[in-house]
Structures are given as C-alpha cells and as structure tokens.
Coordinates of C-alpha atoms in Angstrom, one line a residue:
M1 CA -77.1 100.5 62.1
T2 CA -74.9 99.3 64.0
E3 CA -72.2 97.1 62.4
Q4 CA -73.2 93.6 62.1
Q5 CA -70.2 90.7 63.7
L6 CA -70.2 87.1 62.8
P7 CA -71.6 85.0 65.1
S8 CA -69.0 83.9 67.6
W9 CA -69.2 80.0 66.1
A10 CA -68.4 81.8 62.4
D11 CA -65.7 84.4 63.3
P12 CA -62.1 83.3 62.8
A13 CA -61.2 85.5 65.6
V14 CA -62.8 83.9 68.4
S15 CA -60.7 80.5 70.1
P16 CA -61.9 77.2 69.7
A17 CA -61.2 77.2 73.3
D18 CA -63.5 79.9 74.2
L19 CA -66.7 78.1 72.5
D20 CA -68.7 75.6 74.4
A21 CA -69.4 72.4 72.8
Q22 CA -72.2 72.9 70.4
G23 CA -70.4 76.2 69.4
V24 CA -67.6 74.1 68.0
S25 CA -70.4 71.6 66.2
R26 CA -71.7 74.6 64.6
R27 CA -68.1 76.2 63.8
G28 CA -67.2 72.4 62.1
L29 CA -70.7 72.2 59.9
L30 CA -69.8 75.9 58.7
R31 CA -66.5 75.1 57.6
R32 CA -67.1 71.9 55.8
A33 CA -70.0 74.0 53.7
G34 CA -67.0 76.1 52.8
L35 CA -68.3 79.6 54.3
F36 CA -65.8 80.2 57.5
G37 CA -64.7 83.5 58.4
A38 CA -65.2 86.0 55.3
A39 CA -66.6 83.6 52.7
F40 CA -69.3 83.8 55.1
A41 CA -69.2 87.8 55.9
L42 CA -69.2 88.8 52.4
G43 CA -70.9 85.9 50.6
S44 CA -70.1 86.5 47.4
A45 CA -71.9 84.5 45.5
A46 CA -75.4 84.1 48.8
T47 CA -77.8 86.5 47.0
P48 CA -77.5 85.3 43.8
A49 CA -77.2 81.4 44.4
L50 CA -80.7 81.3 46.2
A51 CA -82.3 82.4 42.5
A52 CA -79.7 81.0 40.5
S53 CA -79.1 77.4 42.0
R54 CA -82.7 76.6 41.0
K55 CA -81.3 77.4 37.2
R56 CA -78.8 75.4 36.8
G57 CA -78.8 71.9 35.1
P58 CA -81.7 70.0 34.3
G59 CA -82.1 68.7 38.0
G60 CA -80.7 71.7 39.7
D61 CA -77.9 71.9 42.1
D62 CA -78.4 73.9 45.4
P63 CA -75.3 75.8 47.3
H64 CA -73.9 74.6 50.7
L65 CA -75.7 76.3 53.4
A66 CA -75.2 76.9 57.3
Y67 CA -78.3 77.1 59.2
L68 CA -78.4 80.2 61.5
V69 CA -81.3 79.8 64.2
G70 CA -83.8 81.8 65.3
D71 CA -87.1 83.0 66.8
H72 CA -89.7 84.9 65.0
H73 CA -92.4 85.4 68.2
V74 CA -91.4 87.2 70.8
H75 CA -92.9 89.7 73.3
S76 CA -91.2 92.6 75.5
V77 CA -93.3 95.5 77.1
Y78 CA -94.5 96.7 74.0
S79 CA -96.8 93.9 74.2
H80 CA -99.5 94.7 76.5
D81 CA -100.1 91.7 78.4
A82 CA -96.2 90.7 78.2
K83 CA -93.2 92.0 80.4
Y84 CA -89.8 91.4 79.7
T85 CA -87.2 94.4 78.2
F86 CA -85.3 94.1 74.8
S87 CA -82.0 93.6 76.7
Q88 CA -82.9 90.5 79.0
Q89 CA -84.2 89.4 75.7
A90 CA -81.8 90.0 74.1
R91 CA -79.7 88.1 76.5
A92 CA -81.2 84.9 77.0
A93 CA -81.6 84.4 73.1
A94 CA -77.7 84.5 73.3
K95 CA -77.2 83.0 76.2
Y96 CA -79.6 79.9 74.3
G97 CA -77.3 80.3 71.3
L98 CA -79.9 82.6 68.7
D99 CA -78.7 83.9 65.7
W100 CA -81.5 86.3 64.9
M101 CA -84.6 87.2 66.3
V102 CA -88.3 89.0 65.7
F103 CA -89.7 91.2 68.2
N104 CA -93.1 91.1 67.0
E105 CA -95.4 93.2 69.2
H106 CA -99.5 93.1 69.7
S107 CA -100.8 95.2 67.3
N108 CA -102.7 97.8 69.6
F109 CA -103.5 101.4 69.5
G110 CA -100.8 102.2 72.5
H111 CA -99.1 101.0 70.2
A112 CA -99.7 102.1 67.1
N113 CA -99.7 105.5 68.2
Y114 CA -96.8 106.0 71.1
G115 CA -95.5 102.2 71.1
A116 CA -93.9 101.4 67.8
K117 CA -91.6 104.6 67.7
L118 CA -90.4 103.9 71.5
E119 CA -89.5 100.2 70.4
H120 CA -87.4 101.1 67.5
A121 CA -85.0 102.6 69.7
E122 CA -84.7 100.4 71.6
I123 CA -84.0 97.7 68.3
V124 CA -81.5 99.9 67.6
K125 CA -80.0 99.7 71.2
A126 CA -80.2 96.0 71.2
R127 CA -78.7 95.5 68.2
A128 CA -76.0 97.6 69.6
E129 CA -75.1 95.8 72.3
N130 CA -76.1 92.4 70.5
P131 CA -73.7 93.3 66.9
R132 CA -73.7 89.4 67.3
Q133 CA -77.2 88.9 66.5
L134 CA -79.2 89.4 64.0
I135 CA -82.7 92.0 65.4
F136 CA -85.5 92.8 63.4
Q137 CA -88.7 94.5 64.4
G138 CA -92.0 93.0 63.6
L139 CA -96.0 93.6 64.1
E140 CA -98.1 90.5 65.8
W141 CA -100.6 91.0 63.4
Y142 CA -104.6 90.3 64.4
I143 CA -106.0 89.1 61.2
P144 CA -109.3 89.9 59.8
A145 CA -112.0 87.6 60.9
A146 CA -109.0 85.4 61.8
E147 CA -106.0 84.5 63.9
H148 CA -102.6 85.9 64.8
C149 CA -99.2 86.2 62.2
T150 CA -95.9 87.7 62.6
V151 CA -95.1 90.4 60.0
F152 CA -92.0 91.7 60.2
A153 CA -89.9 93.9 57.7
A154 CA -85.6 94.2 57.1
P155 CA -83.3 96.9 58.7
G156 CA -84.1 100.5 57.1
L157 CA -85.5 104.1 56.9
H158 CA -88.9 102.9 56.6
E159 CA -89.1 99.6 58.9
T160 CA -91.3 101.5 61.5
D161 CA -93.5 103.3 59.2
L162 CA -94.3 100.2 57.6
L163 CA -95.4 98.7 60.1
T164 CA -97.4 101.2 61.7
Q165 CA -99.5 102.2 58.3
F166 CA -99.9 98.5 58.0
E167 CA -101.2 98.1 61.7
L168 CA -103.6 101.1 61.4
A169 CA -104.7 99.8 57.7
Y170 CA -105.3 96.6 58.5
D171 CA -105.4 94.8 62.0
G172 CA -108.6 92.8 62.6
K173 CA -109.1 94.1 66.1
L174 CA -108.1 97.6 65.7
L175 CA -110.8 98.0 63.2
G176 CA -113.5 95.6 64.3
Y177 CA -113.2 93.2 61.8
T178 CA -113.0 90.0 64.1
E179 CA -116.2 88.4 62.7
G180 CA -115.5 85.3 61.0
S181 CA -118.0 82.6 61.9
A182 CA -120.0 81.0 58.9
G183 CA -122.4 82.9 57.7
A184 CA -122.2 85.9 59.6
A185 CA -122.6 89.4 57.6
D186 CA -118.7 90.5 57.9
T187 CA -117.0 87.6 57.4
A188 CA -116.5 88.1 53.3
R189 CA -115.5 91.3 53.8
N190 CA -112.9 90.8 56.5
E191 CA -111.7 87.6 54.9
A192 CA -110.7 90.0 51.7
H193 CA -109.7 92.6 54.1
A194 CA -106.8 90.7 54.9
V195 CA -106.1 88.9 51.9
K196 CA -105.6 93.0 50.1
A197 CA -103.1 93.0 53.6
I198 CA -101.0 90.7 52.1
K199 CA -101.4 92.1 48.9
W200 CA -100.2 95.9 50.3
L201 CA -97.0 94.2 51.5
A202 CA -96.1 92.8 48.9
E203 CA -96.5 96.1 46.6
Q204 CA -94.7 97.6 49.6
R205 CA -91.4 95.5 49.3
R206 CA -92.1 95.6 45.1
S207 CA -92.0 99.8 45.0
G208 CA -88.8 99.3 47.0
Y209 CA -90.3 100.9 50.0
V210 CA -89.2 98.0 52.1
D211 CA -85.7 95.8 51.1
D212 CA -88.1 93.0 52.3
V213 CA -91.3 92.2 54.2
L214 CA -92.4 88.6 55.4
V215 CA -95.5 87.1 56.8
I216 CA -95.9 83.9 58.7
A217 CA -99.5 82.6 60.7
N218 CA -98.8 81.6 64.5
H219 CA -100.6 79.3 66.5
P220 CA -102.9 78.2 63.1
L221 CA -105.7 75.5 65.4
R222 CA -105.0 77.0 68.7
L223 CA -108.2 78.7 68.3
G224 CA -109.6 76.8 64.9
I225 CA -110.1 79.9 63.3
D226 CA -107.8 79.9 60.4
S227 CA -110.3 78.1 57.8
P228 CA -108.3 76.0 55.4
H229 CA -109.5 78.2 52.7
E230 CA -107.9 81.6 54.7
L231 CA -104.7 79.9 54.7
R232 CA -105.0 79.1 50.5
N233 CA -106.3 82.5 50.1
W234 CA -103.1 84.5 52.1
R235 CA -100.6 82.2 50.6
D236 CA -102.2 82.9 46.8
A237 CA -102.2 86.0 47.3
A238 CA -98.6 86.7 47.8
P239 CA -96.8 83.9 47.9
E240 CA -93.5 85.6 48.2
I241 CA -94.5 87.8 51.4
M242 CA -97.1 85.0 52.9
I243 CA -94.5 82.2 53.3
G244 CA -96.3 79.7 55.9
M245 CA -97.2 79.0 58.9
E246 CA -95.7 78.1 63.1
G247 CA -95.7 74.3 62.6
A248 CA -95.1 74.7 66.2
P249 CA -96.6 76.9 69.2
G250 CA -94.7 78.9 71.9
A251 CA -95.6 78.1 75.4
Q252 CA -94.5 75.1 75.0
G253 CA -94.0 75.0 78.9
A254 CA -97.8 75.5 79.8
A255 CA -98.1 71.8 81.2
L256 CA -94.8 71.1 83.1
P257 CA -96.3 68.7 85.9
G258 CA -97.7 70.7 88.4
W259 CA -97.2 73.9 87.3
R260 CA -100.9 75.0 85.2
G261 CA -103.0 73.2 86.6
A262 CA -105.0 69.7 85.8
T263 CA -105.9 70.5 81.9
S264 CA -102.8 72.6 80.6
I265 CA -101.7 71.5 77.3
R266 CA -98.6 72.2 75.5
G267 CA -98.8 75.6 73.7
E268 CA -101.8 76.3 75.6
Y269 CA -104.0 74.3 73.6
E270 CA -106.5 74.4 75.9
N271 CA -109.7 75.6 73.8
K272 CA -112.8 74.4 72.7
P273 CA -114.6 75.4 68.8
S274 CA -116.6 78.5 69.0
A275 CA -118.6 79.9 66.9
Q276 CA -115.5 81.7 65.4
S277 CA -114.5 78.5 64.8
W278 CA -114.6 76.5 61.1
A279 CA -117.1 73.6 61.3
G280 CA -114.4 71.1 60.0
Y281 CA -112.3 70.9 62.1
P282 CA -112.7 67.7 64.4
A283 CA -112.3 67.9 68.2
E284 CA -108.9 66.7 67.9
A285 CA -107.4 69.6 66.2
Y286 CA -107.8 71.6 69.3
V287 CA -104.8 70.4 71.5
T288 CA -100.8 69.6 70.6
Y289 CA -98.9 66.5 69.2
G290 CA -95.4 66.2 70.5
G291 CA -95.7 70.2 71.2
F292 CA -96.7 70.7 67.0
D293 CA -99.8 72.1 65.9
W294 CA -102.6 69.4 64.8
A295 CA -102.2 71.0 60.7
T296 CA -98.8 70.0 61.2
A297 CA -98.3 67.1 63.1
T298 CA -101.0 65.0 61.0
V299 CA -98.9 63.3 58.2
G300 CA -101.8 63.0 55.5
G301 CA -103.2 66.4 56.8
L302 CA -103.7 69.9 56.6
W303 CA -99.9 71.1 55.6
D304 CA -100.0 67.9 53.5
S305 CA -103.0 68.8 51.9
M306 CA -101.3 72.5 51.2
L307 CA -97.9 70.9 50.2
A308 CA -99.7 68.2 48.1
E309 CA -100.9 71.3 45.4
G310 CA -97.2 71.9 45.0
S311 CA -96.5 74.7 46.5
L312 CA -94.1 75.3 48.8
Y313 CA -95.2 76.4 52.6
S314 CA -93.0 76.4 55.1
I315 CA -93.5 75.8 58.9
T316 CA -90.8 77.3 61.7
T317 CA -91.1 77.1 65.6
N318 CA -90.7 79.7 68.6
S319 CA -91.1 81.0 71.8
D320 CA -93.6 83.3 71.3
N321 CA -92.1 84.2 75.0
H322 CA -94.5 86.3 77.1
R323 CA -93.3 85.0 80.1
T324 CA -90.6 82.8 81.4
V325 CA -91.5 79.6 83.3
F326 CA -90.7 79.6 86.2
D327 CA -89.1 83.4 86.5
T328 CA -89.3 85.5 89.5
W329 CA -89.5 88.9 87.7
K330 CA -93.2 90.6 87.3
N331 CA -94.5 93.1 86.0
G332 CA -93.6 97.1 87.3
D333 CA -96.5 99.2 88.7
W334 CA -97.9 101.9 86.3
P335 CA -97.6 105.4 87.4
A336 CA -100.7 107.5 88.0
G337 CA -102.6 108.4 85.1
Q338 CA -100.6 105.9 82.9
N339 CA -101.6 102.9 80.9
F340 CA -101.1 101.2 78.1
D341 CA -103.2 102.5 75.8
N342 CA -101.0 106.0 76.7
T343 CA -98.1 105.1 76.9
G344 CA -97.9 102.2 74.4
K345 CA -95.4 100.7 77.1
L346 CA -95.4 98.8 80.2
P347 CA -93.2 100.0 82.9
D348 CA -90.3 98.0 83.5
P349 CA -90.2 94.6 85.1
V350 CA -89.1 93.9 88.9
N351 CA -87.4 91.0 90.3
T352 CA -89.7 89.4 93.1
D353 CA -87.0 86.4 93.5
T354 CA -90.1 84.3 93.5
P355 CA -91.4 82.3 90.6
Q356 CA -94.3 83.9 88.7
P357 CA -97.1 82.6 86.6
G358 CA -95.6 81.3 82.8
S359 CA -96.0 79.0 80.0
D360 CA -93.1 80.2 78.0
F361 CA -89.2 79.4 77.6
W362 CA -86.3 82.0 76.7
P363 CA -86.3 82.4 73.5
G364 CA -83.9 79.6 71.6
E365 CA -84.0 77.6 75.4
F366 CA -86.6 74.6 73.8
S367 CA -87.4 76.1 70.3
R368 CA -85.5 76.8 67.6
T369 CA -86.1 77.5 63.9
H370 CA -82.8 76.8 61.3
V371 CA -82.6 78.5 58.4
G372 CA -80.6 78.0 55.8
V373 CA -78.4 80.9 54.2
T374 CA -74.8 81.2 52.1
R375 CA -73.8 84.6 53.8
Y376 CA -74.8 86.2 57.4
G377 CA -77.1 89.6 57.5
Y378 CA -80.5 90.2 57.7
R379 CA -81.7 89.6 53.8
S380 CA -79.9 86.5 53.8
V381 CA -81.8 85.1 56.6
M382 CA -85.5 86.5 55.3
A383 CA -84.2 84.8 51.8
G384 CA -83.3 81.6 53.5
L385 CA -87.0 81.8 54.4
R386 CA -88.7 82.6 51.6
A387 CA -86.9 79.9 50.0
G388 CA -88.2 77.6 52.8
R389 CA -84.4 76.3 53.7
V390 CA -85.7 75.7 57.0
W391 CA -86.3 72.5 59.8
V392 CA -87.0 73.0 63.0
D393 CA -86.4 71.2 66.1
H394 CA -86.9 71.3 69.7
G395 CA -85.3 70.6 73.3
H396 CA -81.6 71.1 70.8
L397 CA -82.5 68.0 69.1
L398 CA -79.9 67.8 67.1
D399 CA -76.8 69.5 66.4
G400 CA -77.6 69.8 62.5
L401 CA -79.4 68.8 59.9
D402 CA -78.6 68.8 55.5
V403 CA -81.5 66.9 53.2
R404 CA -80.5 66.7 49.4
V405 CA -82.5 64.8 46.3
K406 CA -80.5 63.7 44.1
R407 CA -80.3 62.3 40.8
D408 CA -78.5 58.9 40.8
C409 CA -76.6 60.1 37.3
D410 CA -76.3 63.6 38.9
P411 CA -72.2 64.5 40.1
G412 CA -73.8 67.2 42.0
R413 CA -75.2 68.4 45.2
G414 CA -78.8 68.2 44.4
V415 CA -81.9 69.7 46.1
T416 CA -82.2 71.1 49.5
L417 CA -85.4 72.1 51.5
G418 CA -87.6 73.8 50.0
G419 CA -86.2 73.3 46.5
R420 CA -87.7 71.5 43.2
L421 CA -85.9 68.4 41.5
R422 CA -86.9 68.2 37.5
V423 CA -86.7 64.9 36.5
R424 CA -87.8 62.1 34.3
R425 CA -90.7 59.2 34.7
G426 CA -88.9 56.1 36.3
E427 CA -85.1 57.5 37.1
K428 CA -83.6 56.8 40.2
L429 CA -83.0 59.3 42.8
T430 CA -81.1 58.8 46.1
L431 CA -82.4 61.4 49.8
Y432 CA -79.4 62.3 51.2
V433 CA -80.1 63.1 55.4
T434 CA -76.6 64.3 56.8
V435 CA -77.5 64.4 61.2
T436 CA -75.3 66.1 62.9
S437 CA -76.4 64.5 66.4
A438 CA -76.3 66.6 69.8
S439 CA -73.1 68.3 71.2
R440 CA -74.1 68.9 74.8
P441 CA -76.6 68.9 77.0
N442 CA -79.5 71.2 76.5
P443 CA -80.9 74.1 78.9
Q444 CA -82.7 71.4 80.7
G445 CA -79.5 69.4 81.4
I446 CA -80.5 66.6 79.0
L447 CA -78.0 65.4 76.4
P448 CA -80.7 64.8 73.7
E449 CA -80.7 61.5 71.3
L450 CA -82.9 61.3 68.0
A451 CA -84.2 57.6 68.1
H452 CA -85.7 57.6 64.9
V453 CA -85.8 59.5 61.2
D454 CA -89.1 58.9 59.7
V455 CA -89.4 59.8 55.6
I456 CA -93.0 61.4 54.3
R457 CA -94.0 61.4 50.3
G458 CA -97.0 62.8 49.3
A459 CA -98.4 62.8 45.5
V460 CA -98.4 66.2 43.9
R461 CA -101.8 67.1 42.6
G462 CA -102.2 70.5 41.7
P463 CA -104.9 72.9 42.6
V464 CA -107.7 71.7 44.7
A465 CA -111.4 72.1 43.9
D466 CA -111.9 71.7 46.9
R467 CA -110.1 75.1 49.1
D468 CA -111.8 73.9 52.3
G469 CA -110.2 70.4 52.3
W470 CA -107.9 69.5 54.1
R471 CA -106.6 66.2 53.7
A472 CA -104.0 64.5 51.6
P473 CA -104.9 61.3 51.0
D474 CA -101.3 59.9 49.2
T475 CA -99.3 61.2 51.5
K476 CA -98.0 58.9 54.0
V477 CA -94.6 57.8 56.0
V478 CA -93.1 55.9 53.6
Q479 CA -89.4 54.7 55.2
T480 CA -88.5 54.8 59.4
R481 CA -84.3 54.6 60.1
D482 CA -83.6 53.1 63.8
V483 CA -80.6 56.0 64.5
S484 CA -80.6 54.9 68.1
G485 CA -77.1 55.3 69.6
R486 CA -75.8 57.0 66.6
K487 CA -73.3 59.7 67.4
G488 CA -71.9 62.7 65.7
T489 CA -72.2 63.5 62.0
Y490 CA -73.6 60.5 59.7
T491 CA -76.0 59.9 56.5
L492 CA -78.5 57.8 55.9
R493 CA -79.0 57.5 51.7
I494 CA -82.6 56.5 50.8
P495 CA -83.9 55.7 47.4
L496 CA -86.6 56.5 45.6
T497 CA -87.9 56.2 42.3
A498 CA -89.8 58.7 40.2
G499 CA -93.4 57.6 38.6
D500 CA -95.6 58.8 36.9
E501 CA -96.5 61.6 39.5
S502 CA -94.3 64.0 40.8
F503 CA -94.2 63.8 44.7
Y504 CA -92.3 65.8 47.5
V505 CA -90.7 64.6 50.6
R506 CA -90.5 65.7 53.7
L507 CA -88.8 64.4 57.2
R508 CA -89.8 63.8 60.6
G509 CA -87.8 62.2 63.7
S510 CA -87.9 62.6 67.6
D511 CA -86.2 60.8 70.8
G512 CA -88.6 58.2 70.5
N513 CA -89.6 58.8 74.4
R514 CA -93.6 59.3 73.2
H515 CA -95.4 58.3 70.0
G516 CA -98.8 55.9 68.7
A517 CA -101.0 56.0 65.2
G518 CA -101.0 59.1 63.8
Y519 CA -104.5 61.1 64.1
L520 CA -105.5 59.0 60.4
G521 CA -104.3 56.1 61.2
A522 CA -101.4 53.4 61.6
A523 CA -101.3 52.5 57.7
V524 CA -100.6 56.4 57.5
D525 CA -98.6 57.4 60.3
P526 CA -97.5 54.1 62.8
H527 CA -95.3 55.9 64.6
G528 CA -96.2 59.6 65.6
P529 CA -96.6 62.4 67.7
I530 CA -99.5 61.9 70.1
P531 CA -100.9 63.8 72.5
H532 CA -99.9 64.6 76.3
E533 CA -102.9 63.6 79.4
P534 CA -103.1 66.9 80.7
G535 CA -101.2 68.8 82.8
N536 CA -98.8 66.3 82.3
G537 CA -97.0 67.2 79.4
D538 CA -93.2 67.7 80.2
P539 CA -91.7 69.0 76.8
W540 CA -88.4 67.7 77.3
A541 CA -89.6 64.3 77.6
D542 CA -91.5 64.8 74.0
T543 CA -88.9 66.6 71.4
W544 CA -88.8 66.4 67.9
F545 CA -87.9 67.4 64.2
Y546 CA -89.8 68.9 61.2
S547 CA -87.8 69.5 57.7
N548 CA -89.6 71.2 55.2
P549 CA -90.6 69.4 52.2
V550 CA -88.1 68.5 48.5
F551 CA -90.4 68.4 45.6
V552 CA -89.6 66.5 42.6
D553 CA -91.2 67.2 39.5
V554 CA -91.9 64.6 37.1
S555 CA -92.0 64.2 33.5
G556 CA -92.5 61.9 30.4

C-alpha cells in the first residue's frame, strides 16, 4: 500500500498560507489537542489510549482528540445503479475536505463474481492518487429480511476476499432471503441468518484473518423493514462489529425545490408501509426530520430506547452518492454482449454538459461524519468509530465540537463521546461543550451559523423486556443554550447532578431556521426538527448537528 501522508491541514510541511479558512481552523484544533505533525502521524499513545482511557482513575480520563471527517457510504461504477469512477469520487471528496471514505458497492452476482477484484485494483490506484486520504473498500450488504448495511474492513491481505466470501454466503438478495414480514414462513430463518452473518464477521476479526471490520445499518426507516428487535439482535450479536446506524441518510438533495417533483422528500424517504414493514412504526416514521431519520430525530424514540439500555449505538451521516444533483455526467453505453452481470462494472460515464437526474451530494459536500482519533490511520478511524467518538453535521454547520463530562472534584479531562463516567449518587458534574463555529462559506456559499445547542438526557434502565419497544419515556431535552451570534471557539458549561439512576447525555443543534414540537410532544422536545413540505426541502436552509452520547454510571 502507498505510504500514507497526513492531510494538508495536519502536515507541518504545508504552509498555513496554502490552507483555506477551514484548513486553518482544523489545524488550530489539532494544535490545541497537542497532536500536530509527528504526534499525529506516529500517535505513540493513540491505540492504547482508546482502551486505557476507560481505566484511569475512578471517573476515567479520555485523551485529547483530533476529528477526521469521513463518509462510509459512497458508490461507483462497481455498483449497478451508480455512475462515477473511483477517481471522480476521490477528487470530489478531497475538494470537500474528507479525510476518509468507504466505497461500499451494492451486492450483486456481477459484483461478487467479477467486480470486487476489479474494484480492489481501483482502490489501490485511488489510494496512490490520493495519498492524503484514507480509502476503504466496503460492501453494501442486503441484510436478510431487512434493509442495507455498510460492511468494511481495514486494508490488508484479505480485505477483498473477506467481503466476497461474506457477500456470497450471507447476502439476502443473492440468497433469496428477503422475506421479513411478520408471520411469513421464512422470516425467522432469514432474521437468524443476519445474526449469523455478523457473528461470522466477528470471528474473522478474532482469528486475525482481517485486522478489523465494522458494520453500520443504512437508512433504517426508509422502508420501515428494520424492526426494533432486528436492530437489537444485530447489535447484540457482536457489538464490537455492528456499531450503529445512519442517523441521517444520503440523498439529501432529493427534495430541492423544482428538482425531482412535488412528492420528493430529503433522503428519498418517499415510501409508505408495506407488508414487509414492521407494523409498530407510525406513518410519520417514513419521512425525515431536518434531514434525519425518524429513529434518530425523535427525542425519546427508537435510538434513545436503545441507548437507555446502557449500550452504545452510534449514529453517522453520509452522501450515499450515486448521482449528484445538477451533475452533467451520464452512464456510458454498454458494448455489445456486455452487462453488469457478466462484467461487474458499468461503462465509464460520459459528460453531456446538461444536468442529469440525481438526489445526492458529493462525498463531504453536505453530510459529514466526524470521528475522534489520536493518530492518523485506517485502524484509528475504525477504533474511533467503535469507541463512539462521533458527531455529525449537515451543511458544514460547525468546524469543531469537543464534548466532555467531568466530576467537579476531578481536575482531569473527563470522558468524551461514546465513553462512560463512573460516579456516586449525588455527585456534581459538568458537561463541557466546546464549539468551533464555521470559518468559511459552505459549498452552497452560505456561512453557517449555529443558533442553539440542545442537551438531551435519558435514564439508563438496562435491557428491555420488549425488544420491539421503541420509546424511552424518561428521555427529553433538559436544556437549550442560545448561541446565536457567537463566533470562534467557545465553551458552554452545563451543570449536571447524578441522581439515583445511571443516565446518558447527547447533544443536538441547528441553524434555527426550521423547528417545532418533536414527534412525542413539546414537553419532551419543544423545538426539534420537523418534516418539510413534499417537494420543498432545501437542505441548505435546514441544517443540524447531532452527537453520540456520553454515559454516566451511578453507584451507591
């Protein structure tokens, strides 16, 4: 593999004069974390810190972090319904500031038999062409009885073989294991096969066949076919492998006014319940809220019900890029006798100079997943994702976010996103939220401004009796801080008290343009994200950030 270079903003050899405003901002954040240059490249304490930081002292003390920006859901000519080359996608990702990305091509017999190996050669080429990017090979798995997942492995000798073996042995579409409706004869078998698939991946990691592998559920409520019990079953099969779900889907340009039609919804969430859908989801679950999936956007809803069990379940966001809005490229024509099934690859695209149909933004153009690491590298990104050190934003709403929960009697750094702080009943705590505001106009030419930060708190009650439960009745917005007009880097200090129960806190905020009472009512969420009118969902005018939780474990 080509020697990996640091991103320009992290490389001391690159002059600050050669960085844009956001690169300068990110370099400042890196310097404040003490990770600039060799410290970031070598990361002498990085990998041990991910585990050891959980063990130091009675409360824990996590390391300073740098946040790498990425996208785990990108398609190319090796997916039957996409159109771009790897080089086109990687160049776009570099333009929009991505540090890491995953090409996760749709499973398909053409892909399994031909495309995956061809794709790997392209991956190697793309890594050489873009030495400042971390480029993973992945697969979009059709989960038996359910939706899709991103599956990706650390680069290594077996990264392609792992994905091909997995695709042929466990893909619901290839096996015909798609039935998932309640009471159907094959549903139990198909759901069990999905669990078996995740356990198989865990074994490949344990055996050392691959250095690492992760799974993330994609667009979970788009069709309503990922039931709560399935999400829990996948997580519990191997929580170190099945780490979370898309909090917001791709296809965020789907409802640009006048673009795709009067019924279009951000994320292409334009479906209605079917026989395959889980019957317990309300009709309102099938649209997005501020561009986010209902499972994530509903305070006290499905995501919170899983967090309330006390288990980490991360969220991400991504482009799901197949066809970029307003782009002028079209698929090339097939040579006689060729098709995707017998080649595993679409013909390279052709420029028409005329806008073509599409719903997506380029990787990094609109949706960004930020992963906290202490060194730069493939396994560090995967370790950061597994640890839950993740926050997400749309429209480049923020340059930076650092979150810590500390015991007031502890002088240390405290515990950050995805972590656990151990405290005693009645202890005084403080939530520190350090925000770095956007330093430059986003790709739409808008300088984003954060209007508010919401603190969401929920009780941790342990494993649920009803694995199809999707409510967390003790979770709500407990505080909102107005930050309108604040610029640069600033820290909010929010007092917390440990009561009788363990709990978690997570954060959310927006540009303040569109909000209203949340799905479960104003008493739970007084100014949450709301659905847009069909066909009128300009994503740039309704941008949000969300963070993963910090858990606080209370003892007597």
